[in-house]
Structures are given as C-alpha cells and as structure tokens.
Amino acid sequence: MKKWNLVVDVAECHGCNNCFVACKDEYVGNQFPGYSASQPLHGHKWINILYRERGRSPMVDAAYLPTMCNHCDNAPCIAKGNGAVVKRADGIVIIDPERAKGRKDLVDACPYGAIWWNAELEVPQTWIFDAHLLDQGWQAPRAVESCPTGALRALQVTDQEMARIRQHEQLEVLAPERDTRPRVYYKNLHRYAANFIGGAYSSSKREPLNVGPM
C-alpha cells in the first residue's frame, strides 16, 4: 500500500515560514471532527522552523530546519495513547481530539517535542499532515504547496519505493537512535547538524625578475 512521507531539503529552506503560516491559517479557529480540534492562535508551532548560525563574520553559514510530527511507524505516543492516538493505513498519525481530551501526558511521549498542549481545550495536538485535505483529494498538505523553494515534498509511495528514494537521495531522519521509524526524511541535513569549517585560499603569482642587459 502507498503511504505518505515528507522530504525536507535543508539546503533549500530559506526560513520564510510560509509552511508555518499555512498551518496556522488552516487550523486556527477551525475544527475538523475526527482529525483535529482548533489550534490556538499563539504558543503552538505545529511546524517549527529551527535556526542555526555558525561561524563568524565575514564567514557565516545559516541553516533552517523545519520540524513537525514525524508520523513515526513506531510512535511512542501511540504506545502510550491506549487508543487516543492512531496510525492510519496510509502512514499518518492522528491524535483523536475526543479520546485524547485531558491526556497532557501524551505531550511528553513525543521524543521530538512535536506534540503541543492546548490548555483551553485540554487536548494534545500535533500536525496531522493535513489528512482531512488529503482525504478530500488534495495531492499534498498546504505546507508543501506553500513552499516557494520546493524544500518540502510530499510523497505517497510504497515502503519499498521510499526505501529506494531514501538510498538514492541519501536521506536521513532525526535521532535515528530512538528507533521511532519516522516518515519525515531530511536531505542535506548536514547543513544544520554538522560542524561548519571555513577557510580562505590565496594564490599569488611571482613575477619573474626583469633583468636588463648588463
């Protein structure tokens, strides 16, 4: 069966926050029964753009890392949820807004910090891959469609095809040692995670000594 995956190219993210704004626009003030309760206007960052600056002037490198629910195949929140968190057949993880009411403990169940507590509604929330839109026939979440640089790609493919893509494009996941088997993959993750080494190269050409007749 084909399942949803997200590919994030760190080298193409410029930190415009369009994906963050698209997520806010979709969920703030809107309830989607069976999918998600309304997101608060302030405080929640279901799609969170992390920023890292390395080096010093005049040699500086900046990188942005979009983070969100990883829709893990081995999700700790599902194990702890006792039916409040479900994994759909297409790979998307949903926190049921009714069954999860009052379950603040689920916030700490996510090792990536991608679950947010809605204090007003008393419900844990996270980015649901815009499952309600995909079920209506959309080809990608709004966050993907709003990205001007193509840093986000939504892929609906089989696990076998995704494994081939992952190897071909050298994709990585966040914190692989946690063995949560995320469905969010990163390209050029070294732009954010690795050390920045810089230097300067100078080449000078020695001109031959012009010696006149003696």
mmCIF file of C-alpha atoms in Angstrom:
data_model
loop_
_atom_site.group_PDB
_atom_site.id
_atom_site.type_symbol
_atom_site.label_atom_id
_atom_site.label_comp_id
_atom_site.label_asym_id
_atom_site.label_seq_id
_atom_site.Cartn_x
_atom_site.Cartn_y
_atom_site.Cartn_z
ATOM 1 C CA MET A 1 0.000 0.000 0.000
ATOM 2 C CA LYS A 2 1.146 3.527 -0.721
ATOM 3 C CA LYS A 3 1.857 5.646 2.333
ATOM 4 C CA TRP A 4 2.589 9.313 2.915
ATOM 5 C CA ASN A 5 6.112 10.583 3.544
ATOM 6 C CA LEU A 6 7.626 14.049 3.754
ATOM 7 C CA VAL A 7 11.044 15.017 2.408
ATOM 8 C CA VAL A 8 12.642 18.202 3.743
ATOM 9 C CA ASP A 9 15.623 19.623 1.854
ATOM 10 C CA VAL A 10 17.511 21.710 4.396
ATOM 11 C CA ALA A 11 19.633 23.302 1.664
ATOM 12 C CA GLU A 12 16.509 24.725 0.009
ATOM 13 C CA CYS A 13 14.815 26.095 3.146
ATOM 14 C CA HIS A 14 15.285 29.865 3.466
ATOM 15 C CA GLY A 15 13.284 30.302 6.657
ATOM 16 C CA CYS A 16 10.391 32.163 5.013
ATOM 17 C CA ASN A 17 7.917 30.491 7.431
ATOM 18 C CA ASN A 18 5.295 30.028 4.706
ATOM 19 C CA CYS A 19 4.707 26.467 5.900
ATOM 20 C CA PHE A 20 4.215 27.679 9.473
ATOM 21 C CA VAL A 21 1.747 30.350 8.347
ATOM 22 C CA ALA A 22 -0.141 27.889 6.115
ATOM 23 C CA CYS A 23 -0.527 25.556 9.075
ATOM 24 C CA LYS A 24 -1.804 28.382 11.269
ATOM 25 C CA ASP A 25 -4.232 29.525 8.578
ATOM 26 C CA GLU A 26 -5.643 26.023 8.212
ATOM 27 C CA TYR A 27 -6.160 25.130 11.866
ATOM 28 C CA VAL A 28 -6.552 28.314 13.926
ATOM 29 C CA GLY A 29 -10.271 28.803 14.502
ATOM 30 C CA ASN A 30 -11.156 25.666 12.531
ATOM 31 C CA GLN A 31 -12.254 22.330 13.907
ATOM 32 C CA PHE A 32 -12.108 19.132 11.900
ATOM 33 C CA PRO A 33 -14.032 16.442 13.801
ATOM 34 C CA GLY A 34 -12.211 13.144 13.839
ATOM 35 C CA TYR A 35 -8.986 14.839 12.746
ATOM 36 C CA SER A 36 -8.139 17.845 14.882
ATOM 37 C CA ALA A 37 -9.515 20.460 17.230
ATOM 38 C CA SER A 38 -8.801 24.143 16.607
ATOM 39 C CA GLN A 39 -5.217 25.289 17.076
ATOM 40 C CA PRO A 40 -4.590 28.234 19.419
ATOM 41 C CA LEU A 41 -3.527 31.446 17.729
ATOM 42 C CA HIS A 42 -0.487 31.836 19.988
ATOM 43 C CA GLY A 43 2.005 29.439 21.527
ATOM 44 C CA HIS A 44 1.696 26.438 19.233
ATOM 45 C CA LYS A 45 4.218 25.704 16.483
ATOM 46 C CA TRP A 46 2.986 22.535 14.825
ATOM 47 C CA ILE A 47 5.508 23.284 12.094
ATOM 48 C CA ASN A 48 8.538 24.771 13.807
ATOM 49 C CA ILE A 49 11.466 26.264 11.870
ATOM 50 C CA LEU A 50 14.689 25.914 13.831
ATOM 51 C CA TYR A 51 17.576 28.237 13.009
ATOM 52 C CA ARG A 52 21.293 27.732 13.410
ATOM 53 C CA GLU A 53 24.055 30.211 12.634
ATOM 54 C CA ARG A 54 27.663 29.090 12.533
ATOM 55 C CA GLY A 55 30.972 30.845 12.025
ATOM 56 C CA ARG A 56 31.789 34.494 12.456
ATOM 57 C CA SER A 57 31.933 37.498 10.171
ATOM 58 C CA PRO A 58 32.868 37.609 7.375
ATOM 59 C CA MET A 59 32.448 33.843 7.060
ATOM 60 C CA VAL A 60 28.996 32.873 8.342
ATOM 61 C CA ASP A 61 26.703 29.989 7.450
ATOM 62 C CA ALA A 62 22.995 29.918 8.366
ATOM 63 C CA ALA A 63 20.635 26.969 8.093
ATOM 64 C CA TYR A 64 16.951 26.389 8.761
ATOM 65 C CA LEU A 65 15.418 23.108 9.888
ATOM 66 C CA PRO A 66 11.633 22.650 9.542
ATOM 67 C CA THR A 67 10.393 20.246 12.212
ATOM 68 C CA MET A 68 6.966 18.736 12.781
ATOM 69 C CA CYS A 69 5.243 15.490 13.741
ATOM 70 C CA ASN A 70 7.331 12.703 12.217
ATOM 71 C CA HIS A 71 4.362 10.332 11.798
ATOM 72 C CA CYS A 72 6.541 7.548 13.135
ATOM 73 C CA ASP A 73 5.789 3.914 12.378
ATOM 74 C CA ASN A 74 6.983 3.064 15.887
ATOM 75 C CA ALA A 75 5.497 6.131 17.567
ATOM 76 C CA PRO A 76 5.836 6.333 21.375
ATOM 77 C CA CYS A 77 2.669 8.450 21.528
ATOM 78 C CA ILE A 78 0.662 5.580 20.033
ATOM 79 C CA ALA A 79 2.068 3.122 22.537
ATOM 80 C CA LYS A 80 1.154 5.440 25.416
ATOM 81 C CA GLY A 81 -2.132 6.637 23.994
ATOM 82 C CA ASN A 82 -4.215 3.482 24.575
ATOM 83 C CA GLY A 83 -6.398 4.265 21.580
ATOM 84 C CA ALA A 84 -6.186 8.058 21.827
ATOM 85 C CA VAL A 85 -3.535 8.138 19.083
ATOM 86 C CA VAL A 86 -3.981 6.090 15.924
ATOM 87 C CA LYS A 87 -1.826 5.176 12.947
ATOM 88 C CA ARG A 88 -3.740 5.205 9.679
ATOM 89 C CA ALA A 89 -3.083 2.675 6.963
ATOM 90 C CA ASP A 90 -1.565 5.473 4.825
ATOM 91 C CA GLY A 91 1.091 6.179 7.490
ATOM 92 C CA ILE A 92 -0.433 9.315 9.029
ATOM 93 C CA VAL A 93 -0.617 9.589 12.824
ATOM 94 C CA ILE A 94 -3.744 11.201 14.267
ATOM 95 C CA ILE A 95 -4.309 12.308 17.864
ATOM 96 C CA ASP A 96 -8.062 11.851 18.280
ATOM 97 C CA PRO A 97 -9.314 15.175 19.727
ATOM 98 C CA GLU A 98 -12.081 13.423 21.680
ATOM 99 C CA ARG A 99 -10.289 10.354 23.009
ATOM 100 C CA ALA A 100 -7.185 12.365 23.890
ATOM 101 C CA LYS A 101 -9.022 15.005 25.915
ATOM 102 C CA GLY A 102 -7.238 15.567 29.218
ATOM 103 C CA ARG A 103 -4.211 13.485 28.158
ATOM 104 C CA LYS A 104 -1.470 16.020 28.850
ATOM 105 C CA ASP A 105 0.878 13.089 29.449
ATOM 106 C CA LEU A 106 0.985 12.496 25.704
ATOM 107 C CA VAL A 107 2.967 15.717 25.236
ATOM 108 C CA ASP A 108 5.999 14.168 26.902
ATOM 109 C CA ALA A 109 5.563 10.918 24.980
ATOM 110 C CA CYS A 110 6.965 12.510 21.816
ATOM 111 C CA PRO A 111 10.794 12.460 21.821
ATOM 112 C CA TYR A 112 10.829 15.192 19.159
ATOM 113 C CA GLY A 113 8.742 17.711 21.099
ATOM 114 C CA ALA A 114 6.170 17.783 18.294
ATOM 115 C CA ILE A 115 3.054 17.458 20.487
ATOM 116 C CA TRP A 116 1.578 20.659 21.892
ATOM 117 C CA TRP A 117 -0.834 21.089 24.795
ATOM 118 C CA ASN A 118 -3.974 23.107 24.146
ATOM 119 C CA ALA A 119 -4.744 24.365 27.649
ATOM 120 C CA GLU A 120 -8.090 25.895 26.685
ATOM 121 C CA LEU A 121 -9.484 22.725 25.105
ATOM 122 C CA GLU A 122 -7.400 20.407 27.298
ATOM 123 C CA VAL A 123 -6.195 18.326 24.399
ATOM 124 C CA PRO A 124 -2.743 17.404 22.989
ATOM 125 C CA GLN A 125 -2.262 18.404 19.356
ATOM 126 C CA THR A 126 0.180 17.979 16.507
ATOM 127 C CA TRP A 127 0.419 18.451 12.746
ATOM 128 C CA ILE A 128 -1.745 15.785 11.097
ATOM 129 C CA PHE A 129 -0.194 16.008 7.607
ATOM 130 C CA ASP A 130 -3.435 17.766 6.608
ATOM 131 C CA ALA A 131 -5.088 14.351 6.476
ATOM 132 C CA HIS A 132 -8.532 15.953 6.201
ATOM 133 C CA LEU A 133 -7.472 17.651 2.961
ATOM 134 C CA LEU A 134 -5.768 14.579 1.534
ATOM 135 C CA ASP A 135 -8.953 12.619 2.167
ATOM 136 C CA GLN A 136 -10.745 15.205 0.038
ATOM 137 C CA GLY A 137 -8.368 14.601 -2.853
ATOM 138 C CA TRP A 138 -5.599 17.105 -2.230
ATOM 139 C CA GLN A 139 -2.251 15.985 -3.634
ATOM 140 C CA ALA A 140 -0.155 17.478 -0.822
ATOM 141 C CA PRO A 141 -0.524 19.276 2.522
ATOM 142 C CA ARG A 142 -0.837 23.059 2.479
ATOM 143 C CA ALA A 143 2.622 23.419 3.990
ATOM 144 C CA VAL A 144 4.099 21.713 0.938
ATOM 145 C CA GLU A 145 2.058 23.725 -1.535
ATOM 146 C CA SER A 146 3.027 26.989 0.165
ATOM 147 C CA CYS A 147 6.794 26.359 -0.008
ATOM 148 C CA PRO A 148 8.279 28.690 -2.670
ATOM 149 C CA THR A 149 11.632 26.892 -2.927
ATOM 150 C CA GLY A 150 10.484 23.274 -3.108
ATOM 151 C CA ALA A 151 12.144 22.481 0.212
ATOM 152 C CA LEU A 152 9.155 20.314 1.162
ATOM 153 C CA ARG A 153 7.956 17.320 -0.844
ATOM 154 C CA ALA A 154 5.068 15.005 -0.001
ATOM 155 C CA LEU A 155 5.428 11.516 -1.430
ATOM 156 C CA GLN A 156 2.726 8.862 -1.436
ATOM 157 C CA VAL A 157 4.634 5.709 -2.295
ATOM 158 C CA THR A 158 5.115 2.165 -1.057
ATOM 159 C CA ASP A 159 7.618 1.487 1.696
ATOM 160 C CA GLN A 160 9.816 -0.298 -0.830
ATOM 161 C CA GLU A 161 9.843 2.703 -3.155
ATOM 162 C CA MET A 162 10.526 5.049 -0.250
ATOM 163 C CA ALA A 163 13.487 2.910 0.797
ATOM 164 C CA ARG A 164 14.874 3.218 -2.742
ATOM 165 C CA ILE A 165 14.356 7.008 -2.743
ATOM 166 C CA ARG A 166 15.962 7.295 0.659
ATOM 167 C CA GLN A 167 19.071 5.464 -0.505
ATOM 168 C CA HIS A 168 19.278 7.266 -3.847
ATOM 169 C CA GLU A 169 18.918 10.752 -2.340
ATOM 170 C CA GLN A 170 20.882 9.932 0.833
ATOM 171 C CA LEU A 171 18.002 10.954 3.076
ATOM 172 C CA GLU A 172 18.280 10.929 6.864
ATOM 173 C CA VAL A 173 15.877 11.043 9.798
ATOM 174 C CA LEU A 174 16.143 12.945 13.039
ATOM 175 C CA ALA A 175 17.508 10.994 16.010
ATOM 176 C CA PRO A 176 17.666 7.572 14.317
ATOM 177 C CA GLU A 177 18.951 6.060 17.564
ATOM 178 C CA ARG A 178 15.453 6.410 19.023
ATOM 179 C CA ASP A 179 14.164 3.798 16.567
ATOM 180 C CA THR A 180 10.805 5.513 16.098
ATOM 181 C CA ARG A 181 10.982 4.974 12.317
ATOM 182 C CA PRO A 182 9.909 8.475 11.212
ATOM 183 C CA ARG A 183 8.188 9.134 7.903
ATOM 184 C CA VAL A 184 9.745 12.622 7.697
ATOM 185 C CA TYR A 185 13.100 12.472 5.899
ATOM 186 C CA TYR A 186 15.801 15.118 5.560
ATOM 187 C CA LYS A 187 18.066 15.886 2.642
ATOM 188 C CA ASN A 188 21.291 17.834 3.232
ATOM 189 C CA LEU A 189 20.791 17.539 6.986
ATOM 190 C CA HIS A 190 24.499 18.257 7.433
ATOM 191 C CA ARG A 191 23.741 21.896 6.617
ATOM 192 C CA TYR A 192 22.161 22.124 10.059
ATOM 193 C CA ALA A 193 23.634 19.285 12.073
ATOM 194 C CA ALA A 194 27.320 19.165 11.118
ATOM 195 C CA ASN A 195 30.134 21.461 12.165
ATOM 196 C CA PHE A 196 30.950 24.378 9.890
ATOM 197 C CA ILE A 197 34.527 24.577 8.714
ATOM 198 C CA GLY A 198 35.639 27.563 6.700
ATOM 199 C CA GLY A 199 38.804 28.985 5.346
ATOM 200 C CA ALA A 200 40.339 31.238 2.737
ATOM 201 C CA TYR A 201 42.608 30.450 -0.141
ATOM 202 C CA SER A 202 45.064 32.909 -1.528
ATOM 203 C CA SER A 203 47.083 32.392 -4.677
ATOM 204 C CA SER A 204 49.831 34.780 -5.696
ATOM 205 C CA LYS A 205 51.867 34.537 -8.840
ATOM 206 C CA ARG A 206 55.502 35.524 -8.540
ATOM 207 C CA GLU A 207 56.531 37.662 -11.467
ATOM 208 C CA PRO A 208 59.956 36.835 -12.954
ATOM 209 C CA LEU A 209 62.706 39.290 -12.189
ATOM 210 C CA ASN A 210 63.234 41.533 -15.205
ATOM 211 C CA VAL A 211 66.940 41.836 -15.606
ATOM 212 C CA GLY A 212 68.179 44.085 -18.376
ATOM 213 C CA PRO A 213 71.402 43.779 -20.312
ATOM 214 C CA MET A 214 74.453 44.136 -18.196
#
